[in-house]
Amino acid sequence: MTEAVLLVGGQGTRLRPLTVNTPKPMLPVAGVPFTVHQITRARDAGVRKIVLATSYRAEVFAEFIEDVDLGIEIVIATEDEPLGTGGAIRHALAHLESGPDDPVLIFNGDVLSGLDISGLVASHVETGSDVTLYLTPVEDPRAYGLVPIDGDGRVQAFLEKPSTPEEIVTDLINAGCYVFKRSVIEQIPSGRVVSVERETFPALLTSGAQVRGVVDSSYWLDLGTPLAFVQGSRDLVLGHAPSPAVLAPGAALVLDGAQIAESARIDGGSSIGRNAVIAPDAHVSGSVVFDHAVIGAGARVAGSIVGAGARIGEGCELHGVVVGDGASIGARNELRDGARVWPGIELSATSIRYSSDA
Ligand code: GTP
């Protein structure tokens, strides 16, 4: 039996205001909380028990696991104060039953990927490694910490984000999933904040531990920002990203109770939440509309996230924006490129009408 720890305790600051009420891993993506995609992928790879390492808004996870059966044992470890990624793994140890040499999988709670999970564990066990990291190549490594490896897959260094071209010594980055030998988790200091990336991994290298990387080039996306969140949801709905929780990929996903006017268009991998309303002639493309939201007549919503119960007035143009839960955007407003509207805010209608392809 392989056990796993899913790190879901972060505040998700980059996704505010969506994460004001809901922790990032519980935000709906392609019809289910994001965490369900990760849990069901882990289950299908043979993981039998998952510890949800929670801190921020832990009660949302507790309510969720009470009501759901995903065919896998799920327990919750809640930190009183956030302990960071390494501290959270150490804190979850009390819930693990495996022996000292057994592999324990660790997943960041915001990564959508096509990783061969059982292949990663098999490689870890075969090589007798202390820690094995999932590495993925990226086109532009400048935004990430880099993880160069040698020909045998041994990690040579954990490098900070490169600031000059010479510092880009590899295109491989830490993709947010690891296998630890359980006894190595025991060495992480308990009861204080520890960053696994900045403290634990470099210390293991220094101590001569066997730290290896496995390169997997399949689908990978960190859903930490609004743009990435929309893209991940789109890719799941369209079937470009793999998940056992998406049963029928297609141009759009419309959940139970949503009312879509006949003349409305929903496409580009959009998902429309339960009991949402899409009025006549509205066009929603490549967007996520949460439960009970209303999109007014003739409105255009592209590459955007519309929070639960939010109302978008008729003739509005939304491109690449986030509207918080319960916010209300009056008729004919235009919001673009990274604008964020906080929950409950009301924007009054404007009187200016512009052409629909503006
Ligand atoms: P940002 O605030 O937008 O950076 O997002 P985040 O809070 O998710 O932080 P980050 O992406 O760096 O975290 C990586 C993963 O670790 C995420 O899945 C977080 O939920 C999780 N995480 C971060 N800090 C903690 C913590 O203190 N405790 C626990 N249990 N999980 C954490």
mmCIF file with all atom_site columns, C-alpha atoms in Angstrom, residues 69-274:
data_model
loop_
_atom_site.group_PDB
_atom_site.id
_atom_site.type_symbol
_atom_site.label_atom_id
_atom_site.label_alt_id
_atom_site.label_comp_id
_atom_site.label_asym_id
_atom_site.label_entity_id
_atom_site.label_seq_id
_atom_site.pdbx_PDB_ins_code
_atom_site.Cartn_x
_atom_site.Cartn_y
_atom_site.Cartn_z
_atom_site.occupancy
_atom_site.B_iso_or_equiv
_atom_site.pdbx_formal_charge
_atom_site.auth_seq_id
_atom_site.auth_comp_id
_atom_site.auth_asym_id
_atom_site.auth_atom_id
_atom_site.pdbx_PDB_model_num
ATOM 1   C CA . ASP A 1 69  ? -16.684 8.588  -1.143  1.00 0.00 ? 69  ASP A CA 1
ATOM 2   C CA . LEU A 1 70  ? -13.834 8.612  -3.643  1.00 0.00 ? 70  LEU A CA 1
ATOM 3   C CA . GLY A 1 71  ? -12.874 4.971  -3.105  1.00 0.00 ? 71  GLY A CA 1
ATOM 4   C CA . ILE A 1 72  ? -9.827  5.837  -1.025  1.00 0.00 ? 72  ILE A CA 1
ATOM 5   C CA . GLU A 1 73  ? -9.230  6.441  2.675   1.00 0.00 ? 73  GLU A CA 1
ATOM 6   C CA . ILE A 1 74  ? -8.894  10.188 3.371   1.00 0.00 ? 74  ILE A CA 1
ATOM 7   C CA . VAL A 1 75  ? -7.799  11.592 6.722   1.00 0.00 ? 75  VAL A CA 1
ATOM 8   C CA . ILE A 1 76  ? -7.111  15.181 7.727   1.00 0.00 ? 76  ILE A CA 1
ATOM 9   C CA . ALA A 1 77  ? -4.085  16.552 9.558   1.00 0.00 ? 77  ALA A CA 1
ATOM 10  C CA . THR A 1 78  ? -4.648  20.178 10.556  1.00 0.00 ? 78  THR A CA 1
ATOM 11  C CA . GLU A 1 79  ? -1.831  22.467 11.644  1.00 0.00 ? 79  GLU A CA 1
ATOM 12  C CA . ASP A 1 80  ? -2.785  25.017 14.297  1.00 0.00 ? 80  ASP A CA 1
ATOM 13  C CA . GLU A 1 81  ? -0.443  27.474 12.614  1.00 0.00 ? 81  GLU A CA 1
ATOM 14  C CA . PRO A 1 82  ? 0.708   26.989 8.990   1.00 0.00 ? 82  PRO A CA 1
ATOM 15  C CA . LEU A 1 83  ? 3.972   25.045 9.129   1.00 0.00 ? 83  LEU A CA 1
ATOM 16  C CA . GLY A 1 84  ? 5.107   25.525 5.528   1.00 0.00 ? 84  GLY A CA 1
ATOM 17  C CA . THR A 1 85  ? 5.448   22.691 3.039   1.00 0.00 ? 85  THR A CA 1
ATOM 18  C CA . GLY A 1 86  ? 8.127   20.734 4.988   1.00 0.00 ? 86  GLY A CA 1
ATOM 19  C CA . GLY A 1 87  ? 6.530   21.357 8.375   1.00 0.00 ? 87  GLY A CA 1
ATOM 20  C CA . ALA A 1 88  ? 3.198   20.146 6.996   1.00 0.00 ? 88  ALA A CA 1
ATOM 21  C CA . ILE A 1 89  ? 4.731   16.891 5.727   1.00 0.00 ? 89  ILE A CA 1
ATOM 22  C CA . ARG A 1 90  ? 6.371   16.319 9.133   1.00 0.00 ? 90  ARG A CA 1
ATOM 23  C CA . HIS A 1 91  ? 3.087   17.075 10.900  1.00 0.00 ? 91  HIS A CA 1
ATOM 24  C CA . ALA A 1 92  ? 1.208   14.572 8.697   1.00 0.00 ? 92  ALA A CA 1
ATOM 25  C CA . LEU A 1 93  ? 3.654   11.805 9.668   1.00 0.00 ? 93  LEU A CA 1
ATOM 26  C CA . ALA A 1 94  ? 1.570   10.861 12.722  1.00 0.00 ? 94  ALA A CA 1
ATOM 27  C CA . HIS A 1 95  ? -1.163  9.634  10.355  1.00 0.00 ? 95  HIS A CA 1
ATOM 28  C CA . LEU A 1 96  ? 1.068   7.412  8.226   1.00 0.00 ? 96  LEU A CA 1
ATOM 29  C CA . GLU A 1 97  ? 1.172   3.692  8.890   1.00 0.00 ? 97  GLU A CA 1
ATOM 30  C CA . SER A 1 98  ? 4.000   2.646  6.575   1.00 0.00 ? 98  SER A CA 1
ATOM 31  C CA . GLY A 1 99  ? 7.393   1.266  7.655   1.00 0.00 ? 99  GLY A CA 1
ATOM 32  C CA . PRO A 1 100 ? 10.646  3.300  7.776   1.00 0.00 ? 100 PRO A CA 1
ATOM 33  C CA . ASP A 1 101 ? 11.829  2.299  4.289   1.00 0.00 ? 101 ASP A CA 1
ATOM 34  C CA . ASP A 1 102 ? 8.422   2.538  2.615   1.00 0.00 ? 102 ASP A CA 1
ATOM 35  C CA . PRO A 1 103 ? 7.749   5.205  -0.023  1.00 0.00 ? 103 PRO A CA 1
ATOM 36  C CA . VAL A 1 104 ? 5.424   8.079  0.855   1.00 0.00 ? 104 VAL A CA 1
ATOM 37  C CA . LEU A 1 105 ? 4.062   10.242 -1.968  1.00 0.00 ? 105 LEU A CA 1
ATOM 38  C CA . ILE A 1 106 ? 3.749   13.979 -1.462  1.00 0.00 ? 106 ILE A CA 1
ATOM 39  C CA . PHE A 1 107 ? 1.631   16.144 -3.770  1.00 0.00 ? 107 PHE A CA 1
ATOM 40  C CA . ASN A 1 108 ? 1.373   19.928 -3.914  1.00 0.00 ? 108 ASN A CA 1
ATOM 41  C CA . GLY A 1 109 ? -2.327  20.666 -3.872  1.00 0.00 ? 109 GLY A CA 1
ATOM 42  C CA . ASP A 1 110 ? -2.393  22.899 -6.919  1.00 0.00 ? 110 ASP A CA 1
ATOM 43  C CA . VAL A 1 111 ? -0.670  20.879 -9.620  1.00 0.00 ? 111 VAL A CA 1
ATOM 44  C CA . LEU A 1 112 ? -2.557  19.354 -12.511 1.00 0.00 ? 112 LEU A CA 1
ATOM 45  C CA . SER A 1 113 ? -0.463  16.779 -14.318 1.00 0.00 ? 113 SER A CA 1
ATOM 46  C CA . GLY A 1 114 ? -0.317  13.643 -16.363 1.00 0.00 ? 114 GLY A CA 1
ATOM 47  C CA . LEU A 1 115 ? 2.576   12.274 -14.294 1.00 0.00 ? 115 LEU A CA 1
ATOM 48  C CA . ASP A 1 116 ? 3.062   8.512  -14.281 1.00 0.00 ? 116 ASP A CA 1
ATOM 49  C CA . ILE A 1 117 ? 2.633   8.319  -10.499 1.00 0.00 ? 117 ILE A CA 1
ATOM 50  C CA . SER A 1 118 ? 3.286   4.591  -10.127 1.00 0.00 ? 118 SER A CA 1
ATOM 51  C CA . GLY A 1 119 ? 6.346   4.934  -12.402 1.00 0.00 ? 119 GLY A CA 1
ATOM 52  C CA . LEU A 1 120 ? 7.740   7.600  -10.058 1.00 0.00 ? 120 LEU A CA 1
ATOM 53  C CA . VAL A 1 121 ? 7.243   5.359  -7.018  1.00 0.00 ? 121 VAL A CA 1
ATOM 54  C CA . ALA A 1 122 ? 8.728   2.345  -8.841  1.00 0.00 ? 122 ALA A CA 1
ATOM 55  C CA . SER A 1 123 ? 11.831  4.329  -9.799  1.00 0.00 ? 123 SER A CA 1
ATOM 56  C CA . HIS A 1 124 ? 12.221  5.507  -6.202  1.00 0.00 ? 124 HIS A CA 1
ATOM 57  C CA . VAL A 1 125 ? 12.020  1.968  -4.824  1.00 0.00 ? 125 VAL A CA 1
ATOM 58  C CA . GLU A 1 126 ? 14.250  0.380  -7.501  1.00 0.00 ? 126 GLU A CA 1
ATOM 59  C CA . THR A 1 127 ? 17.052  2.899  -6.945  1.00 0.00 ? 127 THR A CA 1
ATOM 60  C CA . GLY A 1 128 ? 16.752  2.849  -3.144  1.00 0.00 ? 128 GLY A CA 1
ATOM 61  C CA . SER A 1 129 ? 16.584  6.657  -3.128  1.00 0.00 ? 129 SER A CA 1
ATOM 62  C CA . ASP A 1 130 ? 15.918  8.784  -0.071  1.00 0.00 ? 130 ASP A CA 1
ATOM 63  C CA . VAL A 1 131 ? 13.847  11.259 -2.050  1.00 0.00 ? 131 VAL A CA 1
ATOM 64  C CA . THR A 1 132 ? 12.716  11.195 -5.682  1.00 0.00 ? 132 THR A CA 1
ATOM 65  C CA . LEU A 1 133 ? 11.375  14.341 -7.296  1.00 0.00 ? 133 LEU A CA 1
ATOM 66  C CA . TYR A 1 134 ? 9.087   14.660 -10.277 1.00 0.00 ? 134 TYR A CA 1
ATOM 67  C CA . LEU A 1 135 ? 10.791  17.091 -12.666 1.00 0.00 ? 135 LEU A CA 1
ATOM 68  C CA . THR A 1 136 ? 9.241   18.622 -15.729 1.00 0.00 ? 136 THR A CA 1
ATOM 69  C CA . PRO A 1 137 ? 10.898  20.550 -18.576 1.00 0.00 ? 137 PRO A CA 1
ATOM 70  C CA . VAL A 1 138 ? 9.511   24.062 -19.177 1.00 0.00 ? 138 VAL A CA 1
ATOM 71  C CA . GLU A 1 139 ? 9.982   26.330 -22.190 1.00 0.00 ? 139 GLU A CA 1
ATOM 72  C CA . ASP A 1 140 ? 10.844  29.400 -20.145 1.00 0.00 ? 140 ASP A CA 1
ATOM 73  C CA . PRO A 1 141 ? 12.587  28.390 -16.902 1.00 0.00 ? 141 PRO A CA 1
ATOM 74  C CA . ARG A 1 142 ? 13.133  31.986 -15.711 1.00 0.00 ? 142 ARG A CA 1
ATOM 75  C CA . ALA A 1 143 ? 10.129  31.962 -13.382 1.00 0.00 ? 143 ALA A CA 1
ATOM 76  C CA . TYR A 1 144 ? 11.131  28.791 -11.536 1.00 0.00 ? 144 TYR A CA 1
ATOM 77  C CA . GLY A 1 145 ? 13.734  27.278 -9.254  1.00 0.00 ? 145 GLY A CA 1
ATOM 78  C CA . LEU A 1 146 ? 15.845  24.884 -11.350 1.00 0.00 ? 146 LEU A CA 1
ATOM 79  C CA . VAL A 1 147 ? 16.831  21.298 -10.560 1.00 0.00 ? 147 VAL A CA 1
ATOM 80  C CA . PRO A 1 148 ? 19.780  20.050 -12.670 1.00 0.00 ? 148 PRO A CA 1
ATOM 81  C CA . ILE A 1 149 ? 20.434  16.297 -12.631 1.00 0.00 ? 149 ILE A CA 1
ATOM 82  C CA . ASP A 1 150 ? 23.328  14.125 -13.840 1.00 0.00 ? 150 ASP A CA 1
ATOM 83  C CA . GLY A 1 151 ? 23.123  11.231 -16.308 1.00 0.00 ? 151 GLY A CA 1
ATOM 84  C CA . ASP A 1 152 ? 21.973  8.858  -13.547 1.00 0.00 ? 152 ASP A CA 1
ATOM 85  C CA . GLY A 1 153 ? 19.197  11.192 -12.441 1.00 0.00 ? 153 GLY A CA 1
ATOM 86  C CA . ARG A 1 154 ? 21.002  12.346 -9.283  1.00 0.00 ? 154 ARG A CA 1
ATOM 87  C CA . VAL A 1 155 ? 20.065  15.902 -8.343  1.00 0.00 ? 155 VAL A CA 1
ATOM 88  C CA . GLN A 1 156 ? 23.120  18.148 -8.475  1.00 0.00 ? 156 GLN A CA 1
ATOM 89  C CA . ALA A 1 157 ? 21.682  21.315 -6.959  1.00 0.00 ? 157 ALA A CA 1
ATOM 90  C CA . PHE A 1 158 ? 18.520  23.211 -6.099  1.00 0.00 ? 158 PHE A CA 1
ATOM 91  C CA . LEU A 1 159 ? 18.956  26.588 -7.775  1.00 0.00 ? 159 LEU A CA 1
ATOM 92  C CA . GLU A 1 160 ? 16.998  29.777 -7.162  1.00 0.00 ? 160 GLU A CA 1
ATOM 93  C CA . LYS A 1 161 ? 15.162  31.428 -10.070 1.00 0.00 ? 161 LYS A CA 1
ATOM 94  C CA . PRO A 1 162 ? 17.825  32.323 -12.660 1.00 0.00 ? 162 PRO A CA 1
ATOM 95  C CA . SER A 1 163 ? 18.461  36.046 -13.148 1.00 0.00 ? 163 SER A CA 1
ATOM 96  C CA . THR A 1 164 ? 20.936  35.833 -16.059 1.00 0.00 ? 164 THR A CA 1
ATOM 97  C CA . PRO A 1 165 ? 20.999  33.573 -19.164 1.00 0.00 ? 165 PRO A CA 1
ATOM 98  C CA . GLU A 1 166 ? 24.167  31.849 -17.820 1.00 0.00 ? 166 GLU A CA 1
ATOM 99  C CA . GLU A 1 167 ? 22.225  30.731 -14.763 1.00 0.00 ? 167 GLU A CA 1
ATOM 100 C CA . ILE A 1 168 ? 19.782  28.752 -16.909 1.00 0.00 ? 168 ILE A CA 1
ATOM 101 C CA . VAL A 1 169 ? 21.726  25.506 -16.665 1.00 0.00 ? 169 VAL A CA 1
ATOM 102 C CA . THR A 1 170 ? 18.720  23.262 -17.230 1.00 0.00 ? 170 THR A CA 1
ATOM 103 C CA . ASP A 1 171 ? 15.067  23.499 -18.261 1.00 0.00 ? 171 ASP A CA 1
ATOM 104 C CA . LEU A 1 172 ? 14.010  21.087 -15.496 1.00 0.00 ? 172 LEU A CA 1
ATOM 105 C CA . ILE A 1 173 ? 11.922  22.358 -12.611 1.00 0.00 ? 173 ILE A CA 1
ATOM 106 C CA . ASN A 1 174 ? 10.474  20.851 -9.469  1.00 0.00 ? 174 ASN A CA 1
ATOM 107 C CA . ALA A 1 175 ? 6.975   19.881 -10.589 1.00 0.00 ? 175 ALA A CA 1
ATOM 108 C CA . GLY A 1 176 ? 5.439   19.611 -7.118  1.00 0.00 ? 176 GLY A CA 1
ATOM 109 C CA . CYS A 1 177 ? 5.313   15.867 -6.444  1.00 0.00 ? 177 CYS A CA 1
ATOM 110 C CA . TYR A 1 178 ? 7.881   13.835 -4.502  1.00 0.00 ? 178 TYR A CA 1
ATOM 111 C CA . VAL A 1 179 ? 8.442   10.407 -3.044  1.00 0.00 ? 179 VAL A CA 1
ATOM 112 C CA . PHE A 1 180 ? 10.091  10.329 0.390   1.00 0.00 ? 180 PHE A CA 1
ATOM 113 C CA . LYS A 1 181 ? 11.447  7.338  2.220   1.00 0.00 ? 181 LYS A CA 1
ATOM 114 C CA . ARG A 1 182 ? 9.356   7.545  5.383   1.00 0.00 ? 182 ARG A CA 1
ATOM 115 C CA . SER A 1 183 ? 12.435  7.629  7.634   1.00 0.00 ? 183 SER A CA 1
ATOM 116 C CA . VAL A 1 184 ? 13.577  10.782 5.802   1.00 0.00 ? 184 VAL A CA 1
ATOM 117 C CA . ILE A 1 185 ? 10.351  12.566 6.777   1.00 0.00 ? 185 ILE A CA 1
ATOM 118 C CA . GLU A 1 186 ? 11.209  11.765 10.403  1.00 0.00 ? 186 GLU A CA 1
ATOM 119 C CA . GLN A 1 187 ? 14.371  13.856 10.039  1.00 0.00 ? 187 GLN A CA 1
ATOM 120 C CA . ILE A 1 188 ? 12.393  17.052 9.229   1.00 0.00 ? 188 ILE A CA 1
ATOM 121 C CA . PRO A 1 189 ? 12.251  19.191 12.396  1.00 0.00 ? 189 PRO A CA 1
ATOM 122 C CA . SER A 1 190 ? 8.796   19.111 13.977  1.00 0.00 ? 190 SER A CA 1
ATOM 123 C CA . GLY A 1 191 ? 6.718   21.917 15.402  1.00 0.00 ? 191 GLY A CA 1
ATOM 124 C CA . ARG A 1 192 ? 8.180   24.764 13.364  1.00 0.00 ? 192 ARG A CA 1
ATOM 125 C CA . VAL A 1 193 ? 7.879   26.262 9.906   1.00 0.00 ? 193 VAL A CA 1
ATOM 126 C CA . VAL A 1 194 ? 9.969   24.392 7.328   1.00 0.00 ? 194 VAL A CA 1
ATOM 127 C CA . SER A 1 195 ? 10.074  24.880 3.557   1.00 0.00 ? 195 SER A CA 1
ATOM 128 C CA . VAL A 1 196 ? 10.720  21.570 1.843   1.00 0.00 ? 196 VAL A CA 1
ATOM 129 C CA . GLU A 1 197 ? 12.015  23.372 -1.253  1.00 0.00 ? 197 GLU A CA 1
ATOM 130 C CA . ARG A 1 198 ? 14.316  25.867 0.478   1.00 0.00 ? 198 ARG A CA 1
ATOM 131 C CA . GLU A 1 199 ? 15.408  23.942 3.546   1.00 0.00 ? 199 GLU A CA 1
ATOM 132 C CA . THR A 1 200 ? 14.788  20.184 3.426   1.00 0.00 ? 200 THR A CA 1
ATOM 133 C CA . PHE A 1 201 ? 15.945  19.413 -0.123  1.00 0.00 ? 201 PHE A CA 1
ATOM 134 C CA . PRO A 1 202 ? 19.178  21.460 -0.021  1.00 0.00 ? 202 PRO A CA 1
ATOM 135 C CA . ALA A 1 203 ? 20.024  20.005 3.430   1.00 0.00 ? 203 ALA A CA 1
ATOM 136 C CA . LEU A 1 204 ? 19.537  16.467 2.125   1.00 0.00 ? 204 LEU A CA 1
ATOM 137 C CA . LEU A 1 205 ? 21.957  17.153 -0.747  1.00 0.00 ? 205 LEU A CA 1
ATOM 138 C CA . THR A 1 206 ? 24.535  18.580 1.640   1.00 0.00 ? 206 THR A CA 1
ATOM 139 C CA . SER A 1 207 ? 24.269  15.529 3.907   1.00 0.00 ? 207 SER A CA 1
ATOM 140 C CA . GLY A 1 208 ? 24.956  13.183 0.955   1.00 0.00 ? 208 GLY A CA 1
ATOM 141 C CA . ALA A 1 209 ? 21.483  11.671 0.824   1.00 0.00 ? 209 ALA A CA 1
ATOM 142 C CA . GLN A 1 210 ? 20.416  10.055 -2.416  1.00 0.00 ? 210 GLN A CA 1
ATOM 143 C CA . VAL A 1 211 ? 18.115  12.603 -4.048  1.00 0.00 ? 211 VAL A CA 1
ATOM 144 C CA . ARG A 1 212 ? 17.049  11.762 -7.592  1.00 0.00 ? 212 ARG A CA 1
ATOM 145 C CA . GLY A 1 213 ? 14.886  13.373 -10.229 1.00 0.00 ? 213 GLY A CA 1
ATOM 146 C CA . VAL A 1 214 ? 12.565  11.620 -12.658 1.00 0.00 ? 214 VAL A CA 1
ATOM 147 C CA . VAL A 1 215 ? 11.748  13.620 -15.784 1.00 0.00 ? 215 VAL A CA 1
ATOM 148 C CA . ASP A 1 216 ? 8.172   13.317 -17.002 1.00 0.00 ? 216 ASP A CA 1
ATOM 149 C CA . SER A 1 217 ? 7.160   15.482 -19.954 1.00 0.00 ? 217 SER A CA 1
ATOM 150 C CA . SER A 1 218 ? 3.426   14.866 -19.921 1.00 0.00 ? 218 SER A CA 1
ATOM 151 C CA . TYR A 1 219 ? 0.857   17.577 -19.184 1.00 0.00 ? 219 TYR A CA 1
ATOM 152 C CA . TRP A 1 220 ? 1.835   19.863 -16.269 1.00 0.00 ? 220 TRP A CA 1
ATOM 153 C CA . LEU A 1 221 ? 0.279   23.031 -14.931 1.00 0.00 ? 221 LEU A CA 1
ATOM 154 C CA . ASP A 1 222 ? 0.458   24.864 -11.607 1.00 0.00 ? 222 ASP A CA 1
ATOM 155 C CA . LEU A 1 223 ? -3.002  26.329 -11.072 1.00 0.00 ? 223 LEU A CA 1
ATOM 156 C CA . GLY A 1 224 ? -1.764  29.052 -8.728  1.00 0.00 ? 224 GLY A CA 1
ATOM 157 C CA . THR A 1 225 ? -2.789  32.132 -10.753 1.00 0.00 ? 225 THR A CA 1
ATOM 158 C CA . PRO A 1 226 ? -6.158  33.116 -12.257 1.00 0.00 ? 226 PRO A CA 1
ATOM 159 C CA . LEU A 1 227 ? -4.884  32.665 -15.820 1.00 0.00 ? 227 LEU A CA 1
ATOM 160 C CA . ALA A 1 228 ? -3.525  29.214 -15.021 1.00 0.00 ? 228 ALA A CA 1
ATOM 161 C CA . PHE A 1 229 ? -6.680  28.294 -13.125 1.00 0.00 ? 229 PHE A CA 1
ATOM 162 C CA . VAL A 1 230 ? -8.838  29.090 -16.154 1.00 0.00 ? 230 VAL A CA 1
ATOM 163 C CA . GLN A 1 231 ? -6.438  27.241 -18.427 1.00 0.00 ? 231 GLN A CA 1
ATOM 164 C CA . GLY A 1 232 ? -6.431  24.139 -16.210 1.00 0.00 ? 232 GLY A CA 1
ATOM 165 C CA . SER A 1 233 ? -10.195 24.060 -16.061 1.00 0.00 ? 233 SER A CA 1
ATOM 166 C CA . ARG A 1 234 ? -10.420 24.507 -19.833 1.00 0.00 ? 234 ARG A CA 1
ATOM 167 C CA . ASP A 1 235 ? -7.875  21.738 -20.461 1.00 0.00 ? 235 ASP A CA 1
ATOM 168 C CA . LEU A 1 236 ? -9.772  19.332 -18.201 1.00 0.00 ? 236 LEU A CA 1
ATOM 169 C CA . VAL A 1 237 ? -13.124 20.075 -19.831 1.00 0.00 ? 237 VAL A CA 1
ATOM 170 C CA . LEU A 1 238 ? -11.661 19.716 -23.343 1.00 0.00 ? 238 LEU A CA 1
ATOM 171 C CA . GLY A 1 239 ? -9.865  16.495 -22.369 1.00 0.00 ? 239 GLY A CA 1
ATOM 172 C CA . HIS A 1 240 ? -6.354  17.930 -22.877 1.00 0.00 ? 240 HIS A CA 1
ATOM 173 C CA . ALA A 1 241 ? -5.474  17.289 -19.231 1.00 0.00 ? 241 ALA A CA 1
ATOM 174 C CA . PRO A 1 242 ? -6.074  13.818 -17.806 1.00 0.00 ? 242 PRO A CA 1
ATOM 175 C CA . SER A 1 243 ? -8.452  13.209 -14.906 1.00 0.00 ? 243 SER A CA 1
ATOM 176 C CA . PRO A 1 244 ? -10.613 10.228 -13.945 1.00 0.00 ? 244 PRO A CA 1
ATOM 177 C CA . ALA A 1 245 ? -13.101 12.780 -12.575 1.00 0.00 ? 245 ALA A CA 1
ATOM 178 C CA . VAL A 1 246 ? -13.900 14.152 -16.050 1.00 0.00 ? 246 VAL A CA 1
ATOM 179 C CA . LEU A 1 247 ? -16.197 11.554 -17.535 1.00 0.00 ? 247 LEU A CA 1
ATOM 180 C CA . ALA A 1 248 ? -17.068 13.073 -20.912 1.00 0.00 ? 248 ALA A CA 1
ATOM 181 C CA . PRO A 1 249 ? -14.681 15.713 -22.259 1.00 0.00 ? 249 PRO A CA 1
ATOM 182 C CA . GLY A 1 250 ? -16.231 18.166 -24.714 1.00 0.00 ? 250 GLY A CA 1
ATOM 183 C CA . ALA A 1 251 ? -16.491 21.814 -25.789 1.00 0.00 ? 251 ALA A CA 1
ATOM 184 C CA . ALA A 1 252 ? -18.172 22.777 -22.523 1.00 0.00 ? 252 ALA A CA 1
ATOM 185 C CA . LEU A 1 253 ? -19.375 21.346 -19.242 1.00 0.00 ? 253 LEU A CA 1
ATOM 186 C CA . VAL A 1 254 ? -22.788 22.391 -17.975 1.00 0.00 ? 254 VAL A CA 1
ATOM 187 C CA . LEU A 1 255 ? -23.668 21.181 -14.491 1.00 0.00 ? 255 LEU A CA 1
ATOM 188 C CA . ASP A 1 256 ? -27.081 20.156 -13.172 1.00 0.00 ? 256 ASP A CA 1
ATOM 189 C CA . GLY A 1 257 ? -29.700 22.832 -12.862 1.00 0.00 ? 257 GLY A CA 1
ATOM 190 C CA . ALA A 1 258 ? -27.920 25.416 -15.031 1.00 0.00 ? 258 ALA A CA 1
ATOM 191 C CA . GLN A 1 259 ? -30.253 27.274 -17.370 1.00 0.00 ? 259 GLN A CA 1
ATOM 192 C CA . ILE A 1 260 ? -28.765 28.140 -20.730 1.00 0.00 ? 260 ILE A CA 1
ATOM 193 C CA . ALA A 1 261 ? -30.819 30.247 -23.121 1.00 0.00 ? 261 ALA A CA 1
ATOM 194 C CA . GLU A 1 262 ? -31.181 28.763 -26.578 1.00 0.00 ? 262 GLU A CA 1
ATOM 195 C CA . SER A 1 263 ? -29.398 31.665 -28.249 1.00 0.00 ? 263 SER A CA 1
ATOM 196 C CA . ALA A 1 264 ? -26.494 31.686 -25.744 1.00 0.00 ? 264 ALA A CA 1
ATOM 197 C CA . ARG A 1 265 ? -23.129 30.196 -26.737 1.00 0.00 ? 265 ARG A CA 1
ATOM 198 C CA . ILE A 1 266 ? -20.907 28.239 -24.343 1.00 0.00 ? 266 ILE A CA 1
ATOM 199 C CA . ASP A 1 267 ? -17.611 26.998 -25.754 1.00 0.00 ? 267 ASP A CA 1
ATOM 200 C CA . GLY A 1 268 ? -13.828 26.844 -25.532 1.00 0.00 ? 268 GLY A CA 1
ATOM 201 C CA . GLY A 1 269 ? -13.879 24.407 -22.592 1.00 0.00 ? 269 GLY A CA 1
ATOM 202 C CA . SER A 1 270 ? -16.055 26.606 -20.383 1.00 0.00 ? 270 SER A CA 1
ATOM 203 C CA . SER A 1 271 ? -17.700 25.148 -17.340 1.00 0.00 ? 271 SER A CA 1
ATOM 204 C CA . ILE A 1 272 ? -21.031 26.400 -16.042 1.00 0.00 ? 272 ILE A CA 1
ATOM 205 C CA . GLY A 1 273 ? -21.865 25.695 -12.404 1.00 0.00 ? 273 GLY A CA 1
ATOM 206 C CA . ARG A 1 274 ? -24.995 24.298 -10.831 1.00 0.00 ? 274 ARG A CA 1
#
